[in-house]
Tab-separated table of C-alpha atoms in Angstrom:
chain	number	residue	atom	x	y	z
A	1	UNK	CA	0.768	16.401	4.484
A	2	UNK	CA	3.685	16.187	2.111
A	3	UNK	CA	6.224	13.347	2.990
A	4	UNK	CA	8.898	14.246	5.344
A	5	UNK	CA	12.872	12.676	4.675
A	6	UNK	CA	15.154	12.964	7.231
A	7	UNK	CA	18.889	14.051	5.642
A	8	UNK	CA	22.034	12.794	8.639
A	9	UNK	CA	25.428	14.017	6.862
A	10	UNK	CA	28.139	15.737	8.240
A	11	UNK	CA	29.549	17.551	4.811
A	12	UNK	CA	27.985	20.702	4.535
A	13	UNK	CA	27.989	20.735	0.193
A	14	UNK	CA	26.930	17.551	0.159
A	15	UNK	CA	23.791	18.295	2.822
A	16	UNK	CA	22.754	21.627	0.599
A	17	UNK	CA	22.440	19.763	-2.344
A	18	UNK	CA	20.578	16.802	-1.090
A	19	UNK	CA	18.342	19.468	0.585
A	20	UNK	CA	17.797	21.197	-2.822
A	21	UNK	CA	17.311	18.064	-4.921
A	22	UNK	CA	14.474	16.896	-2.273
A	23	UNK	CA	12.743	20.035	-2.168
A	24	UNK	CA	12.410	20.573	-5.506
A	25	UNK	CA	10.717	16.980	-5.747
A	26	UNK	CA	7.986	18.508	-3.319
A	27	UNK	CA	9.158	16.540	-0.074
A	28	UNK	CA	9.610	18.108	3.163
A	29	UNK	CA	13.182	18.165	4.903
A	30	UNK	CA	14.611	17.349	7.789
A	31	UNK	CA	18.569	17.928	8.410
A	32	UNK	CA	21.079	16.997	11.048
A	33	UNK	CA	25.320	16.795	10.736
A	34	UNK	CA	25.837	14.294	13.862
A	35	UNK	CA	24.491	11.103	14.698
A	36	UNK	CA	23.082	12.167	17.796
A	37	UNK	CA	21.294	15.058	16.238
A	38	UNK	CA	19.966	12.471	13.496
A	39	UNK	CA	18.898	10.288	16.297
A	40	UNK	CA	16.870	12.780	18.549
A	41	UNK	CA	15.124	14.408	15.463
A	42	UNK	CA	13.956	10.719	13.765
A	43	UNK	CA	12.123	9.306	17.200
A	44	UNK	CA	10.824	13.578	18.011
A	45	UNK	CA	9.529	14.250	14.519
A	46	UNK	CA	9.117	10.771	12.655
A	47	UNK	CA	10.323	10.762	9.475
A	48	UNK	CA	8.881	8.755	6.573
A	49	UNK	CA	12.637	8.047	5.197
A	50	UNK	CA	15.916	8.612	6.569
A	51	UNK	CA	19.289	9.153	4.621
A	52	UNK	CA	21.567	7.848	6.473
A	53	UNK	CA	25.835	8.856	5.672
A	54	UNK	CA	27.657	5.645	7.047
A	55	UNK	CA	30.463	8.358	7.967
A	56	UNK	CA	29.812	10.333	11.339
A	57	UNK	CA	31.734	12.869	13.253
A	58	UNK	CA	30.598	11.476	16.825
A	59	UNK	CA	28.666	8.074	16.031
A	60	UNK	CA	28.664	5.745	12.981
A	61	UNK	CA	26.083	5.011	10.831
A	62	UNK	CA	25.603	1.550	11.922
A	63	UNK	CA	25.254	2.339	15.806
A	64	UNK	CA	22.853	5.063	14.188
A	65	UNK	CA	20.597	2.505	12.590
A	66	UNK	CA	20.421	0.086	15.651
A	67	UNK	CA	19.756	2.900	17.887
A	68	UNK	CA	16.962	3.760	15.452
A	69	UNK	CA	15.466	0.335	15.446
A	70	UNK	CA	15.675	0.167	19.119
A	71	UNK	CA	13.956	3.264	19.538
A	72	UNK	CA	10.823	2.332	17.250
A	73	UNK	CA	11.208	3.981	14.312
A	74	UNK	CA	9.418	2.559	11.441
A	75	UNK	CA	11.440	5.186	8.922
A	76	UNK	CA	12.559	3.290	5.813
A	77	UNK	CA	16.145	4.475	5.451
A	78	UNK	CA	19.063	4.937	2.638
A	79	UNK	CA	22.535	4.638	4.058
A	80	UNK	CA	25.352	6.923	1.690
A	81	UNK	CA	28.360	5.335	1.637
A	82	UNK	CA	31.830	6.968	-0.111
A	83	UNK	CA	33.181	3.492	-0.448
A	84	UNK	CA	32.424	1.173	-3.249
A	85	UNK	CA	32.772	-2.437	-1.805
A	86	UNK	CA	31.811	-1.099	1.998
A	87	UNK	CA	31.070	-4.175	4.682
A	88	UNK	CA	29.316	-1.453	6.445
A	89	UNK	CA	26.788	-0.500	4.153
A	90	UNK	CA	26.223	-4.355	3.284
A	91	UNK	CA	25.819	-4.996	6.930
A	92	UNK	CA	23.554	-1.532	7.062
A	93	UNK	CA	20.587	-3.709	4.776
A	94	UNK	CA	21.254	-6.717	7.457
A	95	UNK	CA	20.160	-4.063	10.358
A	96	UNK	CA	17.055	-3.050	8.426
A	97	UNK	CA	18.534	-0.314	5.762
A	98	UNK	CA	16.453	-0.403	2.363
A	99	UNK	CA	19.104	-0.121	0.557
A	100	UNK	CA	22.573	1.800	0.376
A	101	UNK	CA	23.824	3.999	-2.423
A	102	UNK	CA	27.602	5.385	-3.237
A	103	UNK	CA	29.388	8.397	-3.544
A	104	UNK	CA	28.843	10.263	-5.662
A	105	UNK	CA	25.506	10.011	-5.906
A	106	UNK	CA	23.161	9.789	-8.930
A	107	UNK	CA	20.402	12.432	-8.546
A	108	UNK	CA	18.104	10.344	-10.813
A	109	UNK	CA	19.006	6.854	-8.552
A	110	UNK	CA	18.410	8.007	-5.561
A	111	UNK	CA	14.920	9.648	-6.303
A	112	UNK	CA	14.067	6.130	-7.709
A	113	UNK	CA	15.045	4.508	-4.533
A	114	UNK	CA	13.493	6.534	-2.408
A	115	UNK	CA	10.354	5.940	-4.437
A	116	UNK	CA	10.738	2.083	-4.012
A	117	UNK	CA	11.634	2.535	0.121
A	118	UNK	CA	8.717	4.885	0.288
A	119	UNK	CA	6.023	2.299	-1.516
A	120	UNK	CA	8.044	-0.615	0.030
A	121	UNK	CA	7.341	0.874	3.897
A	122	UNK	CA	3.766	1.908	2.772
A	123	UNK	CA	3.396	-2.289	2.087
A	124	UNK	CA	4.978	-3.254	5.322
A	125	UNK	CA	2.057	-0.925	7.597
A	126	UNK	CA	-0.444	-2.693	5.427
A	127	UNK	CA	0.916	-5.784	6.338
A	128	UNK	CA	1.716	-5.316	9.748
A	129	UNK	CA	-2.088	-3.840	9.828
A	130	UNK	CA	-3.397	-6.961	9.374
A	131	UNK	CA	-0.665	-8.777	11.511
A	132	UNK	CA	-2.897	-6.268	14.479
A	133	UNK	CA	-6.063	-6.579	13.639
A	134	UNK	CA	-8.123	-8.453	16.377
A	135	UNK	CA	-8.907	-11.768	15.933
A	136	UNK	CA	-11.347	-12.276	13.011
A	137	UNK	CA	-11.552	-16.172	11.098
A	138	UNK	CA	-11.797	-14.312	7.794
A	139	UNK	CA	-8.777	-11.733	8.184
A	140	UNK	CA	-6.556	-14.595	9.800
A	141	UNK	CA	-7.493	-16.432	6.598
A	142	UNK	CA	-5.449	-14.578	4.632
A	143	UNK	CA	-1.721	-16.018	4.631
A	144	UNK	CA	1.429	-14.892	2.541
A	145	UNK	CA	4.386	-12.246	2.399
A	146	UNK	CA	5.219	-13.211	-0.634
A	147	UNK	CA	5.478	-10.361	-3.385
A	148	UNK	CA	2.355	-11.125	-5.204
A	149	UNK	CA	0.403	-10.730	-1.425
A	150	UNK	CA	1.956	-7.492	-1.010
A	151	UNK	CA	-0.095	-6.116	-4.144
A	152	UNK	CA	-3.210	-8.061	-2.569
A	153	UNK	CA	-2.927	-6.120	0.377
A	154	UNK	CA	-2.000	-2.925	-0.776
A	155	UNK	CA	-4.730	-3.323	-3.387
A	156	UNK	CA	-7.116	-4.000	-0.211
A	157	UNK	CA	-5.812	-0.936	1.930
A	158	UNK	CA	-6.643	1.369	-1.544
A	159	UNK	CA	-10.096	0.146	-1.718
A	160	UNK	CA	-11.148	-0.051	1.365
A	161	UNK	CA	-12.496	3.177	2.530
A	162	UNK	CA	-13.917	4.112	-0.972
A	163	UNK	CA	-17.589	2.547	-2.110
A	164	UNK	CA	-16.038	2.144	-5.281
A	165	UNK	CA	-17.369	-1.334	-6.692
A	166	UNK	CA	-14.423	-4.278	-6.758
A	167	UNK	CA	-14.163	-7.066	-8.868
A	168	UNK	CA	-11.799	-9.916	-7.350
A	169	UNK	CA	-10.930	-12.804	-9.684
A	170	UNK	CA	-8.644	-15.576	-9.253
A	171	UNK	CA	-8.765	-19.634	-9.569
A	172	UNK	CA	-11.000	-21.671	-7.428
A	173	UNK	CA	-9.758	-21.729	-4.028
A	174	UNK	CA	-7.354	-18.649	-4.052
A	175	UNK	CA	-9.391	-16.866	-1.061
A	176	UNK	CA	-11.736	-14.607	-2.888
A	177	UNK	CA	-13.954	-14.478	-0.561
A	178	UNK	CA	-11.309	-13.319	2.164
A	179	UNK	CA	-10.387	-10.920	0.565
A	180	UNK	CA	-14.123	-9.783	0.305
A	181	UNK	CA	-14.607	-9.973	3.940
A	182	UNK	CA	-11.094	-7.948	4.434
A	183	UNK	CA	-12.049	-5.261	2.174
A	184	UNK	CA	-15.358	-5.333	4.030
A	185	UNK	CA	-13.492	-5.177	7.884
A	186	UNK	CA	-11.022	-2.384	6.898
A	187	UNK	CA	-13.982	-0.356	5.465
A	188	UNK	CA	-15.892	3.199	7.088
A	189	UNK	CA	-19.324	0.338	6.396
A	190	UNK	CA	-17.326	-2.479	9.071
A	191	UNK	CA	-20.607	-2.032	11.359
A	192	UNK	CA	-22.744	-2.615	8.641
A	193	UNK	CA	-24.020	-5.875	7.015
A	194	UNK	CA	-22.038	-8.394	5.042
A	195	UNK	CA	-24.002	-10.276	2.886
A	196	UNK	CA	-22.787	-12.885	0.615
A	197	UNK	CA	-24.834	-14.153	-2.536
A	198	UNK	CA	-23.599	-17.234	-4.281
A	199	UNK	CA	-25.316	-16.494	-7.242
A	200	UNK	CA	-24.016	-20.313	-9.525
A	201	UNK	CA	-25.219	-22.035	-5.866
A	202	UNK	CA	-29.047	-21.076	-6.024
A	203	UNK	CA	-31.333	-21.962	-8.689
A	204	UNK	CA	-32.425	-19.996	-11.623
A	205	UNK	CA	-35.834	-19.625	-10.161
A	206	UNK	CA	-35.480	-18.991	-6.815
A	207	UNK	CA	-32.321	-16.438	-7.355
A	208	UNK	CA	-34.297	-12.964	-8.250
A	209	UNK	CA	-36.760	-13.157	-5.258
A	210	UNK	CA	-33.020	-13.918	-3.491
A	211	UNK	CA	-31.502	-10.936	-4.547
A	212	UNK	CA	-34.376	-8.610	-4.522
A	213	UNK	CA	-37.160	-9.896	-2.803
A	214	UNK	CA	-40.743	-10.355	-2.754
A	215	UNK	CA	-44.138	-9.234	-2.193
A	216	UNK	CA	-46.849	-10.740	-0.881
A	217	UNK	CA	-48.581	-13.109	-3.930
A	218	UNK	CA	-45.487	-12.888	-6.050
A	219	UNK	CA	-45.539	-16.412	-6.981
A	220	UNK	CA	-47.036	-19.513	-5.578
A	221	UNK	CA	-46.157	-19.844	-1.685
A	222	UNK	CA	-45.233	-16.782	-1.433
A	223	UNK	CA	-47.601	-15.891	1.365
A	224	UNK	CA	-45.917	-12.762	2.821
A	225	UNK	CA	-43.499	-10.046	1.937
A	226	UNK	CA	-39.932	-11.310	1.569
A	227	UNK	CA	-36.729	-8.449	1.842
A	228	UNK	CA	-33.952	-9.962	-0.768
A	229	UNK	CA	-29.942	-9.430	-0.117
A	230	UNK	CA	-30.207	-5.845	-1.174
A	231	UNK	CA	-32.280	-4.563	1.292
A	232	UNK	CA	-30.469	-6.700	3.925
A	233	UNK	CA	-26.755	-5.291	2.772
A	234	UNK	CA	-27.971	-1.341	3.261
A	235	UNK	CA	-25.312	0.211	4.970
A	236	UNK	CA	-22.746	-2.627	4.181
A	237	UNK	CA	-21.457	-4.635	1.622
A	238	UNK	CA	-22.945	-7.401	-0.536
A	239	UNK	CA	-20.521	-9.656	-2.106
A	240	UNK	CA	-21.580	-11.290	-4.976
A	241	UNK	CA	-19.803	-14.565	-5.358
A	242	UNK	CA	-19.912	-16.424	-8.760
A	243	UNK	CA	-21.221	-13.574	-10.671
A	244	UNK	CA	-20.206	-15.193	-13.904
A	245	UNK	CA	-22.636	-17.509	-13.564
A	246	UNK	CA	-25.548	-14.721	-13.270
A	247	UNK	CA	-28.092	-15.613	-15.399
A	248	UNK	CA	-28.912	-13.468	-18.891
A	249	UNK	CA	-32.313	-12.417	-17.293
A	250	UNK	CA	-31.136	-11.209	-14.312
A	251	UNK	CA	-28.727	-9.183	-15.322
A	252	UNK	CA	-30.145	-5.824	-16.342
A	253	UNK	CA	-32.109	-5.749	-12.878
A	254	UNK	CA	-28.220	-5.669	-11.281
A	255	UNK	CA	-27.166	-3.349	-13.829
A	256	UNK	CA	-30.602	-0.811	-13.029
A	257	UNK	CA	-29.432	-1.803	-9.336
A	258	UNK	CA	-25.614	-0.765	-9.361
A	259	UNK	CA	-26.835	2.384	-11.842
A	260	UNK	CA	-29.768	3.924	-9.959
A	261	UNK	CA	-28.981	2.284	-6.471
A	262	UNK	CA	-32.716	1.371	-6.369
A	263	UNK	CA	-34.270	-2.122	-6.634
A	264	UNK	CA	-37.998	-3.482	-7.416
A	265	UNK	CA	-38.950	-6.476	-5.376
A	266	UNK	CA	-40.773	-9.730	-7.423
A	267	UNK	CA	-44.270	-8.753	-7.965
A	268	UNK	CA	-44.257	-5.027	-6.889
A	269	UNK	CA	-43.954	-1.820	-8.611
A	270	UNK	CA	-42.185	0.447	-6.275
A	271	UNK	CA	-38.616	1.619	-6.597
A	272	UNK	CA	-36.695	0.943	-3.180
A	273	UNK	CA	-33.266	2.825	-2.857
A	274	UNK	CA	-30.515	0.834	-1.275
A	275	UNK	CA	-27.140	1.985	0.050
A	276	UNK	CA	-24.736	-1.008	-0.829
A	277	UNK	CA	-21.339	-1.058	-1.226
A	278	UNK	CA	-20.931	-4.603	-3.826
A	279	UNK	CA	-18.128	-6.894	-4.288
A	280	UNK	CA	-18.305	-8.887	-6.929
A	281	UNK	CA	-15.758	-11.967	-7.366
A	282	UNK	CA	-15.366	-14.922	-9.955
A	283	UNK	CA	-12.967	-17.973	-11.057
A	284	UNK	CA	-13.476	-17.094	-14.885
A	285	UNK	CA	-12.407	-14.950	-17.444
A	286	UNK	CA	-15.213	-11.760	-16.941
A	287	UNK	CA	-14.219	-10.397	-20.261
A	288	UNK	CA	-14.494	-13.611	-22.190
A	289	UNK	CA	-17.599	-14.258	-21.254
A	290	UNK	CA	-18.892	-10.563	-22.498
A	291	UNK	CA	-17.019	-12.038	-25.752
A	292	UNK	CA	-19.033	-15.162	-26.197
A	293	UNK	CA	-22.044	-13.012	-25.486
A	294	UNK	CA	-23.035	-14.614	-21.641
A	295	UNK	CA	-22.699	-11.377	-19.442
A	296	UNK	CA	-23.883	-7.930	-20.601
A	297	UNK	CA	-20.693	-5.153	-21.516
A	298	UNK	CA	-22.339	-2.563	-19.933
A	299	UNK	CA	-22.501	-4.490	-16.536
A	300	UNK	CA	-18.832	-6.021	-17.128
A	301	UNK	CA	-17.768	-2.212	-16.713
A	302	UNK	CA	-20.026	-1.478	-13.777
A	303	UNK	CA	-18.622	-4.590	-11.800
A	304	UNK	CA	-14.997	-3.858	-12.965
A	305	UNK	CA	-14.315	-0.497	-11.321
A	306	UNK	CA	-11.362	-1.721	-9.585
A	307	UNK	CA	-9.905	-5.656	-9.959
A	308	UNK	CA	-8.159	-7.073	-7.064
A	309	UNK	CA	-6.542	-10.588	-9.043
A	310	UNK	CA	-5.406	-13.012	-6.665
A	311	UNK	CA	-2.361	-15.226	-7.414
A	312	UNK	CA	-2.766	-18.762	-7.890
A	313	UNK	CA	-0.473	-20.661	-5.173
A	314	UNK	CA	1.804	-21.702	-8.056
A	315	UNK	CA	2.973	-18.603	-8.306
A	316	UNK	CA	3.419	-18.026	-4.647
A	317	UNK	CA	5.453	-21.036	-3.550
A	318	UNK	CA	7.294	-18.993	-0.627
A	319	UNK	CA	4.305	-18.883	0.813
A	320	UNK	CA	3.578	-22.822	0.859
A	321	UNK	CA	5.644	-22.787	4.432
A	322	UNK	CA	3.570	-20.352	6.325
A	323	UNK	CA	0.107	-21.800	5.130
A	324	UNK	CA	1.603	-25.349	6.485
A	325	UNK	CA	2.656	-23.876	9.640
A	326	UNK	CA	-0.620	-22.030	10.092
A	327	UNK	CA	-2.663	-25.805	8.991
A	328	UNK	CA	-0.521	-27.623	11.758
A	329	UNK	CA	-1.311	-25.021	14.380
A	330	UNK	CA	-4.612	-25.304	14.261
A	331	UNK	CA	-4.445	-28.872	15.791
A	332	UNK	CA	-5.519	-30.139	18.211
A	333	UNK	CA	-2.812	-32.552	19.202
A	334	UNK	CA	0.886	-31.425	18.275
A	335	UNK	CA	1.984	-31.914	14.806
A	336	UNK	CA	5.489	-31.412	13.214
A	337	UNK	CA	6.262	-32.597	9.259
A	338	UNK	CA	9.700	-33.931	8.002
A	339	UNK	CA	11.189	-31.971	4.851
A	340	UNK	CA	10.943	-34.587	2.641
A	341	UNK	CA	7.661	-34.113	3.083
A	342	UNK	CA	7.392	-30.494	2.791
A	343	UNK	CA	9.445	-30.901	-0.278
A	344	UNK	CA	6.578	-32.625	-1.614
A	345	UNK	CA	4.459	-30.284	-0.907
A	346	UNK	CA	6.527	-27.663	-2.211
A	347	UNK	CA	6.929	-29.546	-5.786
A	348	UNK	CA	3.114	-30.400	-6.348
A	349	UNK	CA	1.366	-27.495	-8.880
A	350	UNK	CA	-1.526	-27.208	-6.131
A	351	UNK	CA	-4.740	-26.921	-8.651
A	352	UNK	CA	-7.159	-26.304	-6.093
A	353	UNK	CA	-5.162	-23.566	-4.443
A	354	UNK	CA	-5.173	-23.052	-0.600
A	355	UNK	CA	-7.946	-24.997	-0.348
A	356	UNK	CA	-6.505	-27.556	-2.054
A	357	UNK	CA	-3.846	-27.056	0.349
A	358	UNK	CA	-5.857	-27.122	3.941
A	359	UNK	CA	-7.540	-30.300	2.979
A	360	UNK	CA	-4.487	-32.251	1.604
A	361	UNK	CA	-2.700	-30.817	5.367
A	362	UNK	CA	-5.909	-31.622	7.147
A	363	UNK	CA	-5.464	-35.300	6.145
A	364	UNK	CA	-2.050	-36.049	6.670
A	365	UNK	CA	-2.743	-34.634	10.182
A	366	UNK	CA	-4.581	-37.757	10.687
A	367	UNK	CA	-2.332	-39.810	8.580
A	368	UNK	CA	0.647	-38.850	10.730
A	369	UNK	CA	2.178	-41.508	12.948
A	370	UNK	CA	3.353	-40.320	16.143
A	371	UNK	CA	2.618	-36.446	15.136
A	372	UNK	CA	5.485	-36.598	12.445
A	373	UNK	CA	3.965	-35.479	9.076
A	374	UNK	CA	6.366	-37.887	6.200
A	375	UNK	CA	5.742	-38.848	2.306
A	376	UNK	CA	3.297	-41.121	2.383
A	377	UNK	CA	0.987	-38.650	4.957
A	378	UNK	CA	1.094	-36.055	1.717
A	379	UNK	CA	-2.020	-37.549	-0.559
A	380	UNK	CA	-1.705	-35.390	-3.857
A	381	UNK	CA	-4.376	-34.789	-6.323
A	382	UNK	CA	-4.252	-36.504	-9.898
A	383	UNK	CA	-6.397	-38.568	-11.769
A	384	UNK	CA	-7.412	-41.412	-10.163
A	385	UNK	CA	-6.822	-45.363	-11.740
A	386	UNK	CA	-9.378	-46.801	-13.255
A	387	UNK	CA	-11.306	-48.958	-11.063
A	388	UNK	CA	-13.521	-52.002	-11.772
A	389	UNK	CA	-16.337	-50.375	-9.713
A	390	UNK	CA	-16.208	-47.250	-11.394
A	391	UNK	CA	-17.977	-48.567	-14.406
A	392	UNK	CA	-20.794	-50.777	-13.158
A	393	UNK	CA	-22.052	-53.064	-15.717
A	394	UNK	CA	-24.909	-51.634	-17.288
A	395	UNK	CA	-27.781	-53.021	-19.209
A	396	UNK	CA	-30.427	-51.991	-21.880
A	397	UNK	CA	-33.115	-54.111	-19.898
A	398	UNK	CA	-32.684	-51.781	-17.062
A	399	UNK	CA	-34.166	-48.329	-19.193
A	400	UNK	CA	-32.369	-45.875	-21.312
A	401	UNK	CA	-33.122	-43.268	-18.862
A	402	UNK	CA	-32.396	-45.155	-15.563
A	403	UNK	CA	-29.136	-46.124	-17.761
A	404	UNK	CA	-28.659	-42.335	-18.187
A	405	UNK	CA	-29.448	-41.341	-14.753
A	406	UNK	CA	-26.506	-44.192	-13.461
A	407	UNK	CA	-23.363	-42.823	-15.817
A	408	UNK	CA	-24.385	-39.266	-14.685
A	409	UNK	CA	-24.218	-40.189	-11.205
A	410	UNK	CA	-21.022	-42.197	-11.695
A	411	UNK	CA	-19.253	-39.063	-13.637
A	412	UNK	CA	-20.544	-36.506	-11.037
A	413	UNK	CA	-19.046	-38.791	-7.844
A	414	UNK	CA	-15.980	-39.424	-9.805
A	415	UNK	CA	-15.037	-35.758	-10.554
A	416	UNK	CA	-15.822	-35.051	-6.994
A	417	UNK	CA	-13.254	-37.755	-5.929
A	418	UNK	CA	-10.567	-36.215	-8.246
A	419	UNK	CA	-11.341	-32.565	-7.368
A	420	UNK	CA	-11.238	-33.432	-3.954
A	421	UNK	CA	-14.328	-32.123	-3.426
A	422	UNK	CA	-13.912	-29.129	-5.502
A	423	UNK	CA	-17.349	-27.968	-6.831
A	424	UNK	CA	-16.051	-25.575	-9.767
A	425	UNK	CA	-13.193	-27.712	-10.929
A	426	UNK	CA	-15.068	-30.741	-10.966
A	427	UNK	CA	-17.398	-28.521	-13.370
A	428	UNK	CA	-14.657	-27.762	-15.575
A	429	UNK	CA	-13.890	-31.326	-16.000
A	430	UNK	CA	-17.181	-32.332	-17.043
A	431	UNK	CA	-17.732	-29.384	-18.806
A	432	UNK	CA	-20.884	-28.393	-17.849
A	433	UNK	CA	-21.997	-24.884	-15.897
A	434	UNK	CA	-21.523	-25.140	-12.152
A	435	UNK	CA	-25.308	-24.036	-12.064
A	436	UNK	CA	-25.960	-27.002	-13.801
A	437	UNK	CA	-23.710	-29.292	-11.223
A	438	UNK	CA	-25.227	-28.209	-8.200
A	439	UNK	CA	-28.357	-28.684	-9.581
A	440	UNK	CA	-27.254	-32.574	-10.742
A	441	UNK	CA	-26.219	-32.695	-7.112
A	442	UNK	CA	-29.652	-31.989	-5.858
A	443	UNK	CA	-31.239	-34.405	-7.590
A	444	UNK	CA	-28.796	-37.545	-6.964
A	445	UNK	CA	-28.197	-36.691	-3.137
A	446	UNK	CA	-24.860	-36.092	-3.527
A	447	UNK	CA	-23.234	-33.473	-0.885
């Protein structure tokens, strides 16, 4: 259906040419010379875009645009204005006008700009799509009108409806596994499974029968037939989180997987087809990794179909206020914060993201005398002093490897303190593989 633009002008020469211009560009026109005319075709026959002439015989253009807004219409719409310097057409964006041009017009402007209002109103029923949906934890989850969330969601509204694979990437803690379950609401496969692997949280061992399953005598204990993640995700989506941290082995069985949509369990011999739609999402550079040799090329391509990149919350500070506002509402006793606080907030480089973000709001909530969020409520992550108990004396009598075992213990709790928590930056301080911290985590009892 070829995108309808609704022209309101009164002079005849200047309506033809418009006309002309628009249909040669393959849009489909609408024309009226009175505001009233204007009015009663935009709320009968819903235009996608309006241009709007701030001059009218019977109404202005102004009254025109209020009357539309009033009425419903979602058009995006161009007032034309013959003055320069016009305090109506300023006061025409103010009432909801994308933009104004002047006369005379600039064929090659005004196509641009009605480019712009036509993507910029595509954005805003993507937006206000998710504003609708029905309550859902992992849809609410995702906060921001910022610029760089407008390409998130339109990115999400593209990619929805296809079973194209997506890769998402982004720092720890920028949502990527909201977007995941988005993708995975707004999708024709909604009623199906959603299955979520976190493929650096299970161990190297146990992580193929995991994905793929088992059969009966596959290994030790394995003492009856096991369906894996694949077989459980037919007819939905399997996200993948982590997949960086797939191990070598593993990955041409998700390559032969993604290729021939069929899997082998452990132990048997039988192709199985599944019908999976896969998400695949990671904190580190995907292509680097295929440079150093750690994941396959051919499955880098496979998983990289289309990339939804999520913006760290650095580069989204206007969205800082709305995540606050939607922390404090969730509780449960009221909460307001001063701005001298929120300044704060605004000013710190947030290195764990949202996440980062909920916690640090999370606490000052029950910091917060009287319900007032101030300063000294807003505990910031940094590097913490040295303490005297962080390095316990140690001594040779007590064992090189008990010795060992204590300093790795000590430098996992400590980079969990710092990180606040944070699994995958506290890996990246230490330097080691986040399969190899959770592991370390295992074994010390540390949660």
């Amino acid at each position: 259906m070829k995108t309808r633009i609704l022209i309101i002008e009164d002079e005849r020469t200047a309506l033809h040419a418009l006309s002309l211009l628009l249909e040669d560009e393959g849009y489909g026109i609408l024309k009226a010379e009175r505001g009233e005319d204007g009015l009663r075709l935009a709320l009968q026959q819903e235009p996608d875009l309006i241009l709007l002439d701030i001059r009218l015989p019977d109404v202005d253009g102004i009254t025109v645009l209020q009357r539309l807004r009033a009425g419903y219409s979602d058009a995006a719409v161009i007032v034309m204005t013959a003055e320069t310097t016009s305090a109506n057409a300023i006061r025409a964006t103010q009432y909801g006008a994308f933009d104004y041009v002047s006369k005379p017009i600039n064929d090659e402007h005004l196509l641009l700009l009605i480019r712009r209002a036509l993507e910029y109103r595509a954005l805003e029923k993507t937006v206000r799509q998710f504003r609708q949906t029905p309550p859902n934890p992992s849809i609410r989850g995702i906060i921001g009108h910022s610029p760089a969330m407008q390409e998130v969601y339109k990115l999400i509204g593209r990619v929805a409806n296809s079973n194209a694979t997506v890769l998402i990437t982004g720092e720890s803690g920028t949502g990527k596994e909201l977007v995941a379950n988005a993708i995975y609401e707004f999708s024709s496969r909604c009623h199906g499974p959603f299955v979520k692997v976190n493929c650096a949280a299970i161990p190297e061992n146990l992580l193929e029968a995991e994905l793929f399953g088992h059969e009966k005598g596959a290994f030790t204990n394995a003492l009856s037939r096991r369906v894996g993640r694949f077989e459980q995700a037919t007819g939905g989506t399997l996200f993948l989180d982590e997949i960086a941290d797939l191990v070598p082995s593993l990955q041409p069985k998700l390559l032969r997987a993604i290729q021939e949509r069929t899997i082998e369990r452990l132990g048997g011999n039988t192709p199985i087809s599944v019908d999976v739609r896969l998400v695949a999402a990671t904190a580190r550079d995907l292509a680097e990794c295929v440079a150093r040799g750690q994941f396959r090329e051919d499955l880098f391509y496979r998983l990289n179909v289309v990339t939804i990149s999520l913006p760290a919350l650095r580069d989204r500070r206007e969205d800082i206020p709305l995540l606050v506002q939607r922390f404090l509402a969730r509780s449960e006793r009221p909460v307001d914060i001063r701005p001298d606080a929120l300044d704060r907030i605004m000013r710190h480089s947030w290195p764990g993201n949202v996440r980062e973000l909920e916690n640090t709001i999370t606490r000052a909530i029950v910091l917060a005398p009287g319900g007032l969020i101030t300063p000294d409520c807003i505990q910031l992550s940094g590097r913490a002093p040295s303490r005297p108990e962080a390095s316990p004396h140690l001594s040779h009598r007590e064992g090189f490897w008990n010795v060992i075992r204590r300093v790795e213990e000590r430098l996992l709790r400590d980079a969990l303190e710092e990180t606040r928590g944070n699994k995958a930056e506290a890996a990246r301080i230490l330097g080691i593989q986040r399969r190899l911290l959770y592991e370390k985590l295992n074994e010390f009892g540390i949660g």
